[in-house]
């Protein structure tokens, strides 16, 4: 089922004034991604911060971000933030590695509320986990080229060797539902070959779709390598950040509350809800379509 959210006119102009005044600890968290993948981050927030409300935006009309330029991703991210800020959100989670790598500074600059991306939490955990100081990162081309995982890791420990591998074919395979499939296995092994050869002991799943391949990757590489799921680390760090800022929702949610989680997309709401229902612990009945180019 889909529904159009109309009349975006003038929203951008009035957001920052109105929103800041109305925000409380019970306001929702704005979560956004290029499409479906950020649902792995939303899922971790639902599991680990069950009192929190979420407004999710998936840019399904313009996915993938992973092969686009910085300018484009910054423009898309700004439009999404303008839309999310119309929803009286108290914080923003950039649930997309590519948008985090290329646009987090610009999002922080304009947001006026706390912003967290997926890269820093994942990078921090990788530094803690590695014993031999060799960390592998698998991600989209744009994320690998932006080197943000490397930069964050080196700020913490310059001695850690970070090896990046772009894996552009994995996103379409996940979206096709080919998760336990020998073709996907072959692709994973081909991509991981070099990293394994270099002896990484820690591997960051640096794209929001990859946590869905976690058990398949684990099966293929054995149990000697620590897998880092930035989606989980982000939810944990989000909880700490909300607490520090006095924005944690400590009131248990009324289970009969009709819409603690709201979903918006820029296209193809039906495919989005099918995917959401296949991975989320809640029933997603509708996703509303937003004309995001108007924001
Ligand atoms: N969500 C993106 C990421 O985590 C992957 C999909 C895309 O390329 O847009 O990098």
PDB file of N, CA and C in Angstrom, residues 67-132:
ATOM      1  N   UNK A  67      27.459   4.475  -6.099  1.00  0.00           N
ATOM      2  CA  UNK A  67      28.291   4.794  -7.262  1.00  0.00           C
ATOM      3  C   UNK A  67      28.067   6.245  -7.708  1.00  0.00           C
ATOM      4  N   UNK A  68      27.584   7.091  -6.773  1.00  0.00           N
ATOM      5  CA  UNK A  68      27.334   8.488  -7.132  1.00  0.00           C
ATOM      6  C   UNK A  68      28.400   9.414  -6.528  1.00  0.00           C
ATOM      7  N   UNK A  69      28.415  10.654  -7.024  1.00  0.00           N
ATOM      8  CA  UNK A  69      29.455  11.596  -6.581  1.00  0.00           C
ATOM      9  C   UNK A  69      29.088  12.229  -5.238  1.00  0.00           C
ATOM     10  N   UNK A  70      30.077  12.840  -4.615  1.00  0.00           N
ATOM     11  CA  UNK A  70      29.849  13.522  -3.334  1.00  0.00           C
ATOM     12  C   UNK A  70      28.784  14.610  -3.481  1.00  0.00           C
ATOM     13  N   UNK A  71      28.883  15.411  -4.527  1.00  0.00           N
ATOM     14  CA  UNK A  71      27.914  16.504  -4.694  1.00  0.00           C
ATOM     15  C   UNK A  71      26.486  15.991  -4.697  1.00  0.00           C
ATOM     16  N   UNK A  72      26.278  14.924  -5.432  1.00  0.00           N
ATOM     17  CA  UNK A  72      24.926  14.359  -5.537  1.00  0.00           C
ATOM     18  C   UNK A  72      24.468  13.830  -4.182  1.00  0.00           C
ATOM     19  N   UNK A  73      25.331  13.128  -3.501  1.00  0.00           N
ATOM     20  CA  UNK A  73      24.923  12.523  -2.217  1.00  0.00           C
ATOM     21  C   UNK A  73      24.673  13.607  -1.165  1.00  0.00           C
ATOM     22  N   UNK A  74      25.458  14.669  -1.210  1.00  0.00           N
ATOM     23  CA  UNK A  74      25.223  15.780  -0.272  1.00  0.00           C
ATOM     24  C   UNK A  74      23.869  16.417  -0.588  1.00  0.00           C
ATOM     25  N   UNK A  75      23.575  16.620  -1.861  1.00  0.00           N
ATOM     26  CA  UNK A  75      22.288  17.245  -2.233  1.00  0.00           C
ATOM     27  C   UNK A  75      21.112  16.358  -1.787  1.00  0.00           C
ATOM     28  N   UNK A  76      21.212  15.069  -2.052  1.00  0.00           N
ATOM     29  CA  UNK A  76      20.142  14.149  -1.646  1.00  0.00           C
ATOM     30  C   UNK A  76      19.981  14.166  -0.115  1.00  0.00           C
ATOM     31  N   UNK A  77      21.111  14.105   0.582  1.00  0.00           N
ATOM     32  CA  UNK A  77      21.044  14.029   2.055  1.00  0.00           C
ATOM     33  C   UNK A  77      20.411  15.290   2.629  1.00  0.00           C
ATOM     34  N   UNK A  78      20.757  16.439   2.037  1.00  0.00           N
ATOM     35  CA  UNK A  78      20.172  17.694   2.538  1.00  0.00           C
ATOM     36  C   UNK A  78      18.666  17.702   2.346  1.00  0.00           C
ATOM     37  N   UNK A  79      18.203  17.223   1.199  1.00  0.00           N
ATOM     38  CA  UNK A  79      16.752  17.185   0.955  1.00  0.00           C
ATOM     39  C   UNK A  79      16.070  16.282   1.992  1.00  0.00           C
ATOM     40  N   UNK A  80      16.705  15.164   2.264  1.00  0.00           N
ATOM     41  CA  UNK A  80      16.103  14.213   3.212  1.00  0.00           C
ATOM     42  C   UNK A  80      16.044  14.819   4.616  1.00  0.00           C
ATOM     43  N   UNK A  81      17.123  15.496   5.000  1.00  0.00           N
ATOM     44  CA  UNK A  81      17.134  16.119   6.335  1.00  0.00           C
ATOM     45  C   UNK A  81      16.017  17.171   6.417  1.00  0.00           C
ATOM     46  N   UNK A  82      15.840  17.954   5.351  1.00  0.00           N
ATOM     47  CA  UNK A  82      14.758  18.960   5.373  1.00  0.00           C
ATOM     48  C   UNK A  82      13.411  18.273   5.556  1.00  0.00           C
ATOM     49  N   UNK A  83      13.221  17.149   4.859  1.00  0.00           N
ATOM     50  CA  UNK A  83      11.955  16.434   5.040  1.00  0.00           C
ATOM     51  C   UNK A  83      11.832  15.886   6.473  1.00  0.00           C
ATOM     52  N   UNK A  84      12.877  15.227   6.942  1.00  0.00           N
ATOM     53  CA  UNK A  84      12.793  14.617   8.287  1.00  0.00           C
ATOM     54  C   UNK A  84      12.518  15.669   9.351  1.00  0.00           C
ATOM     55  N   UNK A  85      13.065  16.858   9.156  1.00  0.00           N
ATOM     56  CA  UNK A  85      12.871  17.888  10.180  1.00  0.00           C
ATOM     57  C   UNK A  85      11.428  18.402  10.226  1.00  0.00           C
ATOM     58  N   UNK A  86      10.656  18.085   9.224  1.00  0.00           N
ATOM     59  CA  UNK A  86       9.227  18.429   9.308  1.00  0.00           C
ATOM     60  C   UNK A  86       8.492  17.457  10.232  1.00  0.00           C
ATOM     61  N   UNK A  87       9.169  16.380  10.649  1.00  0.00           N
ATOM     62  CA  UNK A  87       8.531  15.343  11.456  1.00  0.00           C
ATOM     63  C   UNK A  87       8.849  15.490  12.951  1.00  0.00           C
ATOM     64  N   UNK A  88       9.328  16.648  13.332  1.00  0.00           N
ATOM     65  CA  UNK A  88       9.610  16.934  14.744  1.00  0.00           C
ATOM     66  C   UNK A  88      10.575  15.931  15.381  1.00  0.00           C
ATOM     67  N   UNK A  89      11.622  15.591  14.638  1.00  0.00           N
ATOM     68  CA  UNK A  89      12.573  14.589  15.142  1.00  0.00           C
ATOM     69  C   UNK A  89      13.548  15.211  16.144  1.00  0.00           C
ATOM     70  N   UNK A  90      14.091  14.352  17.022  1.00  0.00           N
ATOM     71  CA  UNK A  90      15.010  14.864  18.053  1.00  0.00           C
ATOM     72  C   UNK A  90      16.469  14.572  17.715  1.00  0.00           C
ATOM     73  N   UNK A  91      16.708  13.659  16.768  1.00  0.00           N
ATOM     74  CA  UNK A  91      18.077  13.311  16.367  1.00  0.00           C
ATOM     75  C   UNK A  91      18.012  12.649  14.997  1.00  0.00           C
ATOM     76  N   UNK A  92      19.160  12.603  14.332  1.00  0.00           N
ATOM     77  CA  UNK A  92      19.205  11.979  13.000  1.00  0.00           C
ATOM     78  C   UNK A  92      20.237  10.864  13.001  1.00  0.00           C
ATOM     79  N   UNK A  93      19.848   9.722  12.454  1.00  0.00           N
ATOM     80  CA  UNK A  93      20.791   8.631  12.220  1.00  0.00           C
ATOM     81  C   UNK A  93      20.971   8.499  10.716  1.00  0.00           C
ATOM     82  N   UNK A  94      22.194   8.695  10.244  1.00  0.00           N
ATOM     83  CA  UNK A  94      22.464   8.451   8.823  1.00  0.00           C
ATOM     84  C   UNK A  94      22.742   6.948   8.702  1.00  0.00           C
ATOM     85  N   UNK A  95      21.700   6.207   8.321  1.00  0.00           N
ATOM     86  CA  UNK A  95      21.768   4.743   8.322  1.00  0.00           C
ATOM     87  C   UNK A  95      22.284   4.235   6.984  1.00  0.00           C
ATOM     88  N   UNK A  96      23.273   4.908   6.459  1.00  0.00           N
ATOM     89  CA  UNK A  96      23.821   4.573   5.139  1.00  0.00           C
ATOM     90  C   UNK A  96      25.309   4.888   5.203  1.00  0.00           C
ATOM     91  N   UNK A  97      26.117   3.890   4.897  1.00  0.00           N
ATOM     92  CA  UNK A  97      27.564   4.116   4.971  1.00  0.00           C
ATOM     93  C   UNK A  97      28.014   5.151   3.953  1.00  0.00           C
ATOM     94  N   UNK A  98      27.434   5.076   2.746  1.00  0.00           N
ATOM     95  CA  UNK A  98      27.862   5.979   1.688  1.00  0.00           C
ATOM     96  C   UNK A  98      27.515   7.424   2.052  1.00  0.00           C
ATOM     97  N   UNK A  99      26.299   7.652   2.511  1.00  0.00           N
ATOM     98  CA  UNK A  99      25.900   9.018   2.893  1.00  0.00           C
ATOM     99  C   UNK A  99      26.702   9.484   4.101  1.00  0.00           C
ATOM    100  N   UNK A 100      27.005   8.582   5.017  1.00  0.00           N
ATOM    101  CA  UNK A 100      27.841   8.967   6.161  1.00  0.00           C
ATOM    102  C   UNK A 100      29.219   9.376   5.670  1.00  0.00           C
ATOM    103  N   UNK A 101      29.796   8.544   4.791  1.00  0.00           N
ATOM    104  CA  UNK A 101      31.165   8.813   4.323  1.00  0.00           C
ATOM    105  C   UNK A 101      31.248  10.149   3.594  1.00  0.00           C
ATOM    106  N   UNK A 102      30.210  10.495   2.844  1.00  0.00           N
ATOM    107  CA  UNK A 102      30.312  11.653   1.954  1.00  0.00           C
ATOM    108  C   UNK A 102      29.559  12.892   2.418  1.00  0.00           C
ATOM    109  N   UNK A 103      28.649  12.742   3.368  1.00  0.00           N
ATOM    110  CA  UNK A 103      27.787  13.899   3.663  1.00  0.00           C
ATOM    111  C   UNK A 103      27.581  14.179   5.147  1.00  0.00           C
ATOM    112  N   UNK A 104      28.264  13.461   6.046  1.00  0.00           N
ATOM    113  CA  UNK A 104      27.932  13.666   7.469  1.00  0.00           C
ATOM    114  C   UNK A 104      28.261  15.095   7.927  1.00  0.00           C
ATOM    115  N   UNK A 105      29.334  15.669   7.439  1.00  0.00           N
ATOM    116  CA  UNK A 105      29.685  17.032   7.886  1.00  0.00           C
ATOM    117  C   UNK A 105      28.606  18.020   7.461  1.00  0.00           C
ATOM    118  N   UNK A 106      28.147  17.880   6.215  1.00  0.00           N
ATOM    119  CA  UNK A 106      27.117  18.792   5.691  1.00  0.00           C
ATOM    120  C   UNK A 106      25.799  18.586   6.436  1.00  0.00           C
ATOM    121  N   UNK A 107      25.469  17.342   6.746  1.00  0.00           N
ATOM    122  CA  UNK A 107      24.233  17.070   7.487  1.00  0.00           C
ATOM    123  C   UNK A 107      24.328  17.686   8.888  1.00  0.00           C
ATOM    124  N   UNK A 108      25.472  17.506   9.528  1.00  0.00           N
ATOM    125  CA  UNK A 108      25.652  18.075  10.885  1.00  0.00           C
ATOM    126  C   UNK A 108      25.515  19.589  10.855  1.00  0.00           C
ATOM    127  N   UNK A 109      26.094  20.188   9.832  1.00  0.00           N
ATOM    128  CA  UNK A 109      26.062  21.646   9.714  1.00  0.00           C
ATOM    129  C   UNK A 109      24.639  22.183   9.662  1.00  0.00           C
ATOM    130  N   UNK A 110      23.756  21.498   8.972  1.00  0.00           N
ATOM    131  CA  UNK A 110      22.414  22.047   8.755  1.00  0.00           C
ATOM    132  C   UNK A 110      21.386  21.525   9.762  1.00  0.00           C
ATOM    133  N   UNK A 111      21.700  20.418  10.470  1.00  0.00           N
ATOM    134  CA  UNK A 111      20.643  19.711  11.195  1.00  0.00           C
ATOM    135  C   UNK A 111      20.106  20.458  12.420  1.00  0.00           C
ATOM    136  N   UNK A 112      20.994  21.064  13.205  1.00  0.00           N
ATOM    137  CA  UNK A 112      20.542  21.746  14.418  1.00  0.00           C
ATOM    138  C   UNK A 112      20.087  20.789  15.513  1.00  0.00           C
ATOM    139  N   UNK A 113      20.270  19.497  15.297  1.00  0.00           N
ATOM    140  CA  UNK A 113      19.966  18.466  16.301  1.00  0.00           C
ATOM    141  C   UNK A 113      21.099  17.431  16.215  1.00  0.00           C
ATOM    142  N   UNK A 114      21.239  16.550  17.213  1.00  0.00           N
ATOM    143  CA  UNK A 114      22.342  15.588  17.149  1.00  0.00           C
ATOM    144  C   UNK A 114      22.240  14.647  15.934  1.00  0.00           C
ATOM    145  N   UNK A 115      23.406  14.381  15.347  1.00  0.00           N
ATOM    146  CA  UNK A 115      23.472  13.510  14.157  1.00  0.00           C
ATOM    147  C   UNK A 115      24.498  12.414  14.426  1.00  0.00           C
ATOM    148  N   UNK A 116      24.150  11.194  14.089  1.00  0.00           N
ATOM    149  CA  UNK A 116      25.114  10.096  14.207  1.00  0.00           C
ATOM    150  C   UNK A 116      25.114   9.326  12.886  1.00  0.00           C
ATOM    151  N   UNK A 117      26.317   8.950  12.435  1.00  0.00           N
ATOM    152  CA  UNK A 117      26.419   8.126  11.232  1.00  0.00           C
ATOM    153  C   UNK A 117      26.820   6.710  11.616  1.00  0.00           C
ATOM    154  N   UNK A 118      26.937   5.836  10.627  1.00  0.00           N
ATOM    155  CA  UNK A 118      27.244   4.436  10.954  1.00  0.00           C
ATOM    156  C   UNK A 118      28.750   4.130  10.983  1.00  0.00           C
ATOM    157  N   UNK A 119      29.555   5.076  10.461  1.00  0.00           N
ATOM    158  CA  UNK A 119      30.974   4.719  10.286  1.00  0.00           C
ATOM    159  C   UNK A 119      31.771   4.769  11.597  1.00  0.00           C
ATOM    160  N   UNK A 120      31.594   5.855  12.345  1.00  0.00           N
ATOM    161  CA  UNK A 120      32.395   5.985  13.557  1.00  0.00           C
ATOM    162  C   UNK A 120      32.149   4.838  14.558  1.00  0.00           C
ATOM    163  N   UNK A 121      30.881   4.500  14.825  1.00  0.00           N
ATOM    164  CA  UNK A 121      30.662   3.391  15.772  1.00  0.00           C
ATOM    165  C   UNK A 121      31.286   2.080  15.292  1.00  0.00           C
ATOM    166  N   UNK A 122      31.181   1.796  14.003  1.00  0.00           N
ATOM    167  CA  UNK A 122      31.759   0.552  13.472  1.00  0.00           C
ATOM    168  C   UNK A 122      33.276   0.588  13.525  1.00  0.00           C
ATOM    169  N   UNK A 123      33.852   1.738  13.166  1.00  0.00           N
ATOM    170  CA  UNK A 123      35.321   1.861  13.153  1.00  0.00           C
ATOM    171  C   UNK A 123      35.885   1.701  14.566  1.00  0.00           C
ATOM    172  N   UNK A 124      35.223   2.333  15.544  1.00  0.00           N
ATOM    173  CA  UNK A 124      35.711   2.243  16.937  1.00  0.00           C
ATOM    174  C   UNK A 124      35.731   0.793  17.411  1.00  0.00           C
ATOM    175  N   UNK A 125      34.660   0.069  17.107  1.00  0.00           N
ATOM    176  CA  UNK A 125      34.601  -1.321  17.561  1.00  0.00           C
ATOM    177  C   UNK A 125      35.674  -2.169  16.876  1.00  0.00           C
ATOM    178  N   UNK A 126      35.946  -1.869  15.593  1.00  0.00           N
ATOM    179  CA  UNK A 126      36.971  -2.632  14.870  1.00  0.00           C
ATOM    180  C   UNK A 126      38.344  -2.438  15.520  1.00  0.00           C
ATOM    181  N   UNK A 127      38.626  -1.207  15.943  1.00  0.00           N
ATOM    182  CA  UNK A 127      39.925  -0.958  16.590  1.00  0.00           C
ATOM    183  C   UNK A 127      40.020  -1.756  17.895  1.00  0.00           C
ATOM    184  N   UNK A 128      38.894  -1.810  18.615  1.00  0.00           N
ATOM    185  CA  UNK A 128      38.897  -2.596  19.865  1.00  0.00           C
ATOM    186  C   UNK A 128      39.101  -4.079  19.576  1.00  0.00           C
ATOM    187  N   UNK A 129      38.513  -4.541  18.469  1.00  0.00           N
ATOM    188  CA  UNK A 129      38.476  -5.988  18.212  1.00  0.00           C
ATOM    189  C   UNK A 129      39.777  -6.541  17.640  1.00  0.00           C
ATOM    190  N   UNK A 130      40.495  -5.730  16.852  1.00  0.00           N
ATOM    191  CA  UNK A 130      41.641  -6.318  16.136  1.00  0.00           C
ATOM    192  C   UNK A 130      42.816  -6.604  17.079  1.00  0.00           C
ATOM    193  N   UNK A 131      43.385  -7.802  16.930  1.00  0.00           N
ATOM    194  CA  UNK A 131      44.567  -8.146  17.721  1.00  0.00           C
ATOM    195  C   UNK A 131      45.817  -7.956  16.868  1.00  0.00           C
ATOM    196  N   UNK A 132      45.717  -8.281  15.586  1.00  0.00           N
ATOM    197  CA  UNK A 132      46.919  -8.160  14.738  1.00  0.00           C
ATOM    198  C   UNK A 132      46.999  -6.816  13.998  1.00  0.00           C
TER     199      UNK A 132
END
